[in-house]
CSV table of C-alpha atoms and ligand atoms in Angstrom, one decimal:
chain,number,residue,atom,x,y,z
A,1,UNK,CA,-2.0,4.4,35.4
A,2,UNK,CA,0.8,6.5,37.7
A,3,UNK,CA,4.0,6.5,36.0
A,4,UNK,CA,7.1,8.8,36.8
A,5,UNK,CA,7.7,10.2,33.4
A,6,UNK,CA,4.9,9.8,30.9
A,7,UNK,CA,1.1,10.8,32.1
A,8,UNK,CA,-1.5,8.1,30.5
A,9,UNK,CA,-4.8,8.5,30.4
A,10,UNK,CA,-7.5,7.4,28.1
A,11,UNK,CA,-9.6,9.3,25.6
A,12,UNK,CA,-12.7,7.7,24.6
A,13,UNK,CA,-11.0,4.6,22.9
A,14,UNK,CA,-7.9,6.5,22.6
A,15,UNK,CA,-4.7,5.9,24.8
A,16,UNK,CA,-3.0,9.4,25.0
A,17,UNK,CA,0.8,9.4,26.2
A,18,UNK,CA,2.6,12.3,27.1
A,19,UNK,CA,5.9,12.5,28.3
A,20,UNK,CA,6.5,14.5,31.0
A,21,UNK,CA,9.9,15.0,31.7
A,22,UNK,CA,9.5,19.5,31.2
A,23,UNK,CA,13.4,19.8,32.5
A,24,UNK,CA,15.2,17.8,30.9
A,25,UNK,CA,12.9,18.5,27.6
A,26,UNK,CA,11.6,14.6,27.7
A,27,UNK,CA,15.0,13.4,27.2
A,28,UNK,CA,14.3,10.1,27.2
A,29,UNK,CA,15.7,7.4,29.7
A,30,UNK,CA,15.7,4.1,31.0
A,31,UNK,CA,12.6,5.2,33.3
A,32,UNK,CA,10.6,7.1,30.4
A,33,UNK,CA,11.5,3.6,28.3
A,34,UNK,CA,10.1,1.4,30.8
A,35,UNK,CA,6.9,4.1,31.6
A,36,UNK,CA,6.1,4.2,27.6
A,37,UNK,CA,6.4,0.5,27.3
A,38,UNK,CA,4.2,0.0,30.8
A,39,UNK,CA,1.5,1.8,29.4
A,40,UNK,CA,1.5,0.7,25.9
A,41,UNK,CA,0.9,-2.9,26.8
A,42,UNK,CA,-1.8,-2.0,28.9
A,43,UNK,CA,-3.2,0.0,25.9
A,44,UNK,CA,-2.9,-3.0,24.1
A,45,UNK,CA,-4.3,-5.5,26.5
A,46,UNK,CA,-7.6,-2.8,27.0
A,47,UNK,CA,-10.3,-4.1,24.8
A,48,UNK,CA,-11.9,-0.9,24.7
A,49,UNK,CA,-8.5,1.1,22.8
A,50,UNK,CA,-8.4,0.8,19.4
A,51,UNK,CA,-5.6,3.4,18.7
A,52,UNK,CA,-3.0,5.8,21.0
A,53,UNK,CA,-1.2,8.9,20.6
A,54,UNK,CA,2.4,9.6,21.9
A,55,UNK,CA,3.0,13.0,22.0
A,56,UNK,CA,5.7,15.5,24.2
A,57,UNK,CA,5.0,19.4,25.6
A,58,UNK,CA,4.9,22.8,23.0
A,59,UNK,CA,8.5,22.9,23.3
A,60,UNK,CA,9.8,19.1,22.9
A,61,UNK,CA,8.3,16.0,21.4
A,62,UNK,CA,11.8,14.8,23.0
A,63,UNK,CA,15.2,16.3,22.7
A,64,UNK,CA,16.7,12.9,22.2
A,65,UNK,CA,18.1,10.2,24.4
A,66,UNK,CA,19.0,11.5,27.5
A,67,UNK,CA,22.6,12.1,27.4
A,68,UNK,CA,23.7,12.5,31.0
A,69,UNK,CA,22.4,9.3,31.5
A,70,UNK,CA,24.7,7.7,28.4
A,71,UNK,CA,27.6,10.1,29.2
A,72,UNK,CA,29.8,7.7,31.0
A,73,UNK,CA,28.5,4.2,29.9
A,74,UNK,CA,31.5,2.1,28.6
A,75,UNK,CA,31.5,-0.1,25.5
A,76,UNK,CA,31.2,-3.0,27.4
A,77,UNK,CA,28.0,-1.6,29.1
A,78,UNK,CA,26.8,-0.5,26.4
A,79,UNK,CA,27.2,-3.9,24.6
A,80,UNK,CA,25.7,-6.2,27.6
A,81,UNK,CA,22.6,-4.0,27.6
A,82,UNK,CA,22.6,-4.1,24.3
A,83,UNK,CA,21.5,-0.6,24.6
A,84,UNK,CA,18.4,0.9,22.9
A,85,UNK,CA,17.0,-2.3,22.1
A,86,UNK,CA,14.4,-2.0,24.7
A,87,UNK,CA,12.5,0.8,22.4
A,88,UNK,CA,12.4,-2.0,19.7
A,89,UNK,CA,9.3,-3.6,21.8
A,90,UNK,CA,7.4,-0.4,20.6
A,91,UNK,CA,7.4,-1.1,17.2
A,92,UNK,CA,6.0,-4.4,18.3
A,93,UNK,CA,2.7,-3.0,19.4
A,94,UNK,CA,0.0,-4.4,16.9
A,95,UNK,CA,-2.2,-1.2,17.6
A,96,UNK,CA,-1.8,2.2,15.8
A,97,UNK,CA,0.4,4.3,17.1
A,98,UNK,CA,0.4,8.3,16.0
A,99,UNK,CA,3.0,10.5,16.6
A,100,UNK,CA,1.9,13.8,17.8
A,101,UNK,CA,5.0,16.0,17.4
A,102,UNK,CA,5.5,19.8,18.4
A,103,UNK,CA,8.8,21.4,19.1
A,104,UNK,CA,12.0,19.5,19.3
A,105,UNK,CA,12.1,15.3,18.1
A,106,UNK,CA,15.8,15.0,18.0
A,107,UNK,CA,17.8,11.7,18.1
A,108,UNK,CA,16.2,9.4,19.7
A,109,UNK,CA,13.0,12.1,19.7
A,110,UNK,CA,13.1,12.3,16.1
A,111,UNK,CA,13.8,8.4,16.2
A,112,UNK,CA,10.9,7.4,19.3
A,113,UNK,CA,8.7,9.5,16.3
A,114,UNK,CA,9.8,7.5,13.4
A,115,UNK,CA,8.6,4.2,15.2
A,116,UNK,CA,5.3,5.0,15.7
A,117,UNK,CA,2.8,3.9,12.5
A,118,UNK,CA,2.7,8.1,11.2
A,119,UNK,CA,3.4,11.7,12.5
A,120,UNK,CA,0.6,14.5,12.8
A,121,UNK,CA,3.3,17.7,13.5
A,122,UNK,CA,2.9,21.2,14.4
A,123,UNK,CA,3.9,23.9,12.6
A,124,UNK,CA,6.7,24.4,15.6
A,125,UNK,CA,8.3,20.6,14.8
A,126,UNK,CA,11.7,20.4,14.6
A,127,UNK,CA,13.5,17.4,13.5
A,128,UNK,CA,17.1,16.3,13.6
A,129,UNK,CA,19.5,13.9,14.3
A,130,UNK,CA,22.5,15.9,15.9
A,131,UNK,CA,23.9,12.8,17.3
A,132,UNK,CA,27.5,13.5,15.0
A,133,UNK,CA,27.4,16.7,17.1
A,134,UNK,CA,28.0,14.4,20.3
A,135,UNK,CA,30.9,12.5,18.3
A,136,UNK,CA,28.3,9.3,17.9
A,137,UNK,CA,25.6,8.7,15.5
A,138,UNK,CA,22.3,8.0,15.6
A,139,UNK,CA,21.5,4.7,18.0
A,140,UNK,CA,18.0,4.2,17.9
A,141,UNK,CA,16.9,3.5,13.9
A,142,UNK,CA,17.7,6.8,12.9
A,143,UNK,CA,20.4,5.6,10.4
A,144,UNK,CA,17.6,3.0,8.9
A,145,UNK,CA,14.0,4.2,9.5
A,146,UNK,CA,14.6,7.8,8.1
A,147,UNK,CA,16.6,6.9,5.0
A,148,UNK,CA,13.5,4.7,4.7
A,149,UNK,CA,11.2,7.9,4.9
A,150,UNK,CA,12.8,10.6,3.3
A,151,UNK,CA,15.6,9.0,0.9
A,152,UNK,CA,19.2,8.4,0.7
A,153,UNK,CA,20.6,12.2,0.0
A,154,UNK,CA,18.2,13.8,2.8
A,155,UNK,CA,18.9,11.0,5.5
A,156,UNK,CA,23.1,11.7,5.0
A,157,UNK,CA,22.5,15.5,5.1
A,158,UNK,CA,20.7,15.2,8.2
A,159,UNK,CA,22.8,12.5,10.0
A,160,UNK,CA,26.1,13.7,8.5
A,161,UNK,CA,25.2,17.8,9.1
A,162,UNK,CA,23.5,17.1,12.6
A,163,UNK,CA,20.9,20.7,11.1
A,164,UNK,CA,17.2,20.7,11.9
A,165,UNK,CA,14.5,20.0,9.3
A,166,UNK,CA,11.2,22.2,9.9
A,167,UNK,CA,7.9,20.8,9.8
A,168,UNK,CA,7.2,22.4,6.1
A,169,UNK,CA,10.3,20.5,5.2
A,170,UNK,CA,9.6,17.4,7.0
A,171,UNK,CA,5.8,17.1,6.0
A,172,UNK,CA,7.8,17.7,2.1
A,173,UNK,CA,9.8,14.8,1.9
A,174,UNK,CA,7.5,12.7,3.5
A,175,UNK,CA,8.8,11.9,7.4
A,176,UNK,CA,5.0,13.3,8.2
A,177,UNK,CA,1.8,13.0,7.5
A,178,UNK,CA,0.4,16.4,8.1
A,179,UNK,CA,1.0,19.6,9.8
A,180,UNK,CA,-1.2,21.3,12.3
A,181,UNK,CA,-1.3,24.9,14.0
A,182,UNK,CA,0.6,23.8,17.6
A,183,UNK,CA,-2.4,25.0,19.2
A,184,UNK,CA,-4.7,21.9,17.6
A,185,UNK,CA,-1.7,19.3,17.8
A,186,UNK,CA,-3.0,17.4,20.3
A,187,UNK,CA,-6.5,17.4,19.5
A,188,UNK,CA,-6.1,16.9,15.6
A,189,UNK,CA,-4.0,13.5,16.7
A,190,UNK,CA,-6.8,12.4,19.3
A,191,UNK,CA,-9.4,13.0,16.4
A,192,UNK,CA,-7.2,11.1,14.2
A,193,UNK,CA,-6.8,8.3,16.6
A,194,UNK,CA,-10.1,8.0,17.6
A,195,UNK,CA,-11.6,7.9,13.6
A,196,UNK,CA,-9.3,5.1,13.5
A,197,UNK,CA,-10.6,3.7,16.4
A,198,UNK,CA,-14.1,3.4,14.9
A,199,UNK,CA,-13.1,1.4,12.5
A,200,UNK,CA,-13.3,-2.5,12.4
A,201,UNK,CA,-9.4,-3.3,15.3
A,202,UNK,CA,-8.9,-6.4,13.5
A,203,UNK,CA,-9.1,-4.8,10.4
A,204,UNK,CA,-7.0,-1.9,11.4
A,205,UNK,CA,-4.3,-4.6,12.8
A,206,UNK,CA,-4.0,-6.5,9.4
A,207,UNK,CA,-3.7,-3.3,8.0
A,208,UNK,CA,-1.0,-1.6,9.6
A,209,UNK,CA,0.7,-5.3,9.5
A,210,UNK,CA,0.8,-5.4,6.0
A,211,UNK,CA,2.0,-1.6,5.3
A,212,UNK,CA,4.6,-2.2,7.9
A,213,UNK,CA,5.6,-5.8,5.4
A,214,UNK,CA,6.2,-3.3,3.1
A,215,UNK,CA,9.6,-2.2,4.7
A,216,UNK,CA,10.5,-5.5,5.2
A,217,UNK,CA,10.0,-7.6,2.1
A,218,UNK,CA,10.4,-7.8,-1.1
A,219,UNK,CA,7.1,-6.2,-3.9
A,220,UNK,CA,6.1,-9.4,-5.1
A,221,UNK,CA,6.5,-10.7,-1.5
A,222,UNK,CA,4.3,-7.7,0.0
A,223,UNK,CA,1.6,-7.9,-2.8
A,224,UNK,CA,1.2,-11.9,-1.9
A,225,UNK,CA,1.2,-11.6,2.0
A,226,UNK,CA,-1.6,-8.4,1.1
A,227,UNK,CA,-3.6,-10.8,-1.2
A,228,UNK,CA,-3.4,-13.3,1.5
A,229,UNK,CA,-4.3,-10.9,4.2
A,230,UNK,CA,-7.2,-9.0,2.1
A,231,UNK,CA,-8.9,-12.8,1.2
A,232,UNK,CA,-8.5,-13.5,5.5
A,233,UNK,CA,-10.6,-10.7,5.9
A,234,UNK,CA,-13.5,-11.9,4.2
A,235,UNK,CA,-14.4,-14.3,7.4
A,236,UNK,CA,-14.8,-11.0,9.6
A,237,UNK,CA,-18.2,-10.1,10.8
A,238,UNK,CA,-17.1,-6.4,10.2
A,239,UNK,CA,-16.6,-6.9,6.4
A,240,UNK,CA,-19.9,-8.2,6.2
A,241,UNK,CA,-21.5,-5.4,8.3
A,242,UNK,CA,-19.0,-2.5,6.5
A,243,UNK,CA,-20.3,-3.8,3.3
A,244,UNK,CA,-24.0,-4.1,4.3
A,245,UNK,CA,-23.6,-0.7,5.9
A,246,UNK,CA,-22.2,1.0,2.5
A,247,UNK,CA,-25.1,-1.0,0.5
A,248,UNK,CA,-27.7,0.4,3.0
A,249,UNK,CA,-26.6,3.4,3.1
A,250,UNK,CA,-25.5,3.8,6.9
A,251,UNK,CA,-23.3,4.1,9.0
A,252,UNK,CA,-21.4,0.6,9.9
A,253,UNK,CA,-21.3,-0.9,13.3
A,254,UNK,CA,-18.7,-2.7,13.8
A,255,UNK,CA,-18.2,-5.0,16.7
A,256,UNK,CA,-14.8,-6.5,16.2
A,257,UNK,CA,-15.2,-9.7,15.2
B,1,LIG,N1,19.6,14.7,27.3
B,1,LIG,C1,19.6,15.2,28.6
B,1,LIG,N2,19.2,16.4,28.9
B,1,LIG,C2,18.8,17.2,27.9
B,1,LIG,C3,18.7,16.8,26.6
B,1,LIG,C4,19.1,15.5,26.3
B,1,LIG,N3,19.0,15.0,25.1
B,1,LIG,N4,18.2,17.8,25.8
B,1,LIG,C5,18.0,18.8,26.7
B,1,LIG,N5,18.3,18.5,27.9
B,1,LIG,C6,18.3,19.3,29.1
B,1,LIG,C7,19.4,20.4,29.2
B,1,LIG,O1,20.6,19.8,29.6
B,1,LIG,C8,18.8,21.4,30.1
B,1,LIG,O2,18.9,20.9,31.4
B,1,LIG,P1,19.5,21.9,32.6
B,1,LIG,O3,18.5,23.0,32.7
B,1,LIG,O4,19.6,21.0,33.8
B,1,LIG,O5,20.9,22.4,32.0
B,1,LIG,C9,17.3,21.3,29.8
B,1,LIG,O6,17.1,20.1,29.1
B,1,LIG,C10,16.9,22.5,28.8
B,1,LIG,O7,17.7,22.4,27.7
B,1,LIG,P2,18.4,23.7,27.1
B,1,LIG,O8,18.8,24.7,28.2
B,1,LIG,O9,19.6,23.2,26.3
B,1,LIG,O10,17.3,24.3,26.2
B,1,LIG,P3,17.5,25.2,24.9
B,1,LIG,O11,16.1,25.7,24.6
B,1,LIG,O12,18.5,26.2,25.1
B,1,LIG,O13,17.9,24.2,23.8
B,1,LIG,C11,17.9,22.1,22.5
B,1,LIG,C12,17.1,23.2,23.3
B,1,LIG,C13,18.4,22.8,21.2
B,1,LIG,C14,17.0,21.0,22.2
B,1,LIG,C15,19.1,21.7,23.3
B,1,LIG,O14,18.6,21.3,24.6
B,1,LIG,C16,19.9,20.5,22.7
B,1,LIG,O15,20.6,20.6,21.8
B,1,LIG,N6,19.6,19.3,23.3
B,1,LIG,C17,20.4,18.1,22.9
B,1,LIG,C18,19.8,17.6,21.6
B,1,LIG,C19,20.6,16.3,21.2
B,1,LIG,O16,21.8,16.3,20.9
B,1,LIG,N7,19.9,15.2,21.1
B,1,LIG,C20,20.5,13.9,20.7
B,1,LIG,C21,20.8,13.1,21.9
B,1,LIG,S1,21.7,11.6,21.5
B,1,LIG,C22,20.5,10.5,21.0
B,1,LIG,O17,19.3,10.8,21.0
B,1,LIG,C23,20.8,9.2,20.5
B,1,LIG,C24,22.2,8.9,20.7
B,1,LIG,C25,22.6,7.5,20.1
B,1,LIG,C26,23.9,7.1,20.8
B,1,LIG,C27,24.1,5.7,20.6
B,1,LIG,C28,25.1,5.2,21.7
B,1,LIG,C29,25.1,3.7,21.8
């Protein structure tokens, strides 16, 4: 897959992104939008992915939207596009999505991070929302999805204040999962990824469907669509053969089905 500002390649059954925009520190455009989005579908329609991995250079995850591009828009503009929506779609992908941070994620870095299904950072990560520092504020779910990760008082600093939060920091309050040495980032994810990928992809779907519900809805809501979900998976060939496997004592095959 040739794009102009992502490179896409596959690992195994991993899709591996990388943005690759080293000058302007994978700001991130219209073009890297429509490049991410390109190559996630196709991830999605490939049979043979079961998981991906979006991930930036040592320096920069992505040092936010790219802010010559947005400089001069106009309300109006800004309103008829309905800006930003675009990198909505991503969240839509029903295939695991890690984050695999070093350097910079601010705005819509730290935000593009926040959307995938969990962060794997390196000990370099830096987050931040530094929008107020541009006299706006954060345009691409940074207001919601990060009060949603690390709480009301943490979210206002960080939104409010425009500072950076390290990766000791961030990994504390829970925005990731786990920190890395920089040098493994990359690897660690794909590792990640591709244990994932192992597993039963239907399986894997329903689950990250039903922790995702969990923003969305309600407790009691949540715990009924899991119940719901859980019982569905009992016509799966894979529960049958992860359960055999376990009872057996070996390793399962699953075949997606
Ligand atoms: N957009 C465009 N270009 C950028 C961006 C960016 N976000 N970040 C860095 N660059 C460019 C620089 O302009 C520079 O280009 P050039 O060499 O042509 O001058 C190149 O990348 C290297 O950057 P620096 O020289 O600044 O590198 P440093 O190592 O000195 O600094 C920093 C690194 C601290 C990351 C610094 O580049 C920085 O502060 N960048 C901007 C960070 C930022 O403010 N991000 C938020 C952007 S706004 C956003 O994401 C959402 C906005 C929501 C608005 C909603 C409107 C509807």
């Amino acid at each position: 897959m040739a794009h102009e500002t992502i490179i896409a390649e596959t690992r195994g059954k991993v899709g591996l992104i990388t943005l690759n925009r080293p000058k302007a520190l994978n700001a991130l455009n219209s073009q890297v939008l429509a490049d991410i989005l390109d190559a996630v579908k196709a991830f999605e329609a490939d049979p043979k992915i079961g998981a991906m991995v979006i991930t930036g250079s040592e320096k920069a995850f992505a040092a936010g939207a790219d802010i010559k591009e947005m400089q001069t828009k106009t309300y109006v503009e800004a309103f008829l596009q309905d800006f930003f929506v675009g990198w909505e779609e991503l969240t839509r992908a029903r295939k695991p999505i890690i984050a695999a941070v070093a350097g910079y994620a601010l705005g819509g870095g730290c935000e593009l991070a926040m959307m995938c299904d969990f962060i794997i950072a390196a000990d370099s990560a830096k987050f931040g929302q530094p929008e107020i520092t541009l006299g706006v504020m954060p345009g691409m779910g940074g207001s919601q999805r990060l009060t949603r990760f690390v709480g009301k008082s943490k979210a206002m600093d960080m939104v409010l204040t425009g500072r950076m939060m390290d990766a000791a920091e961030a990994e504390r309050c829970g925005l990731v999962s786990r920190i890395v040495p920089a040098a493994d980032l990359v690897d660690e994810a794909l590792k990640a990824a591709a244990k994932i990928a192992d597993f039963s992809l239907p399986a894997v779907m329903m689950a990250k469907e039903a922790v995702n519900r969990s923003y969305e809805t309600t407790l009691a809501e949540g715990l009924r669509f899991e119940r719901r979900v859980f019982h569905s998976m009992f016509a799966l060939d894979d529960q049958k053969e992860g359960m055999a496997a376990f009872a057996e004592k070996r390793k399962a095959n699953f075949t997606n089905s």
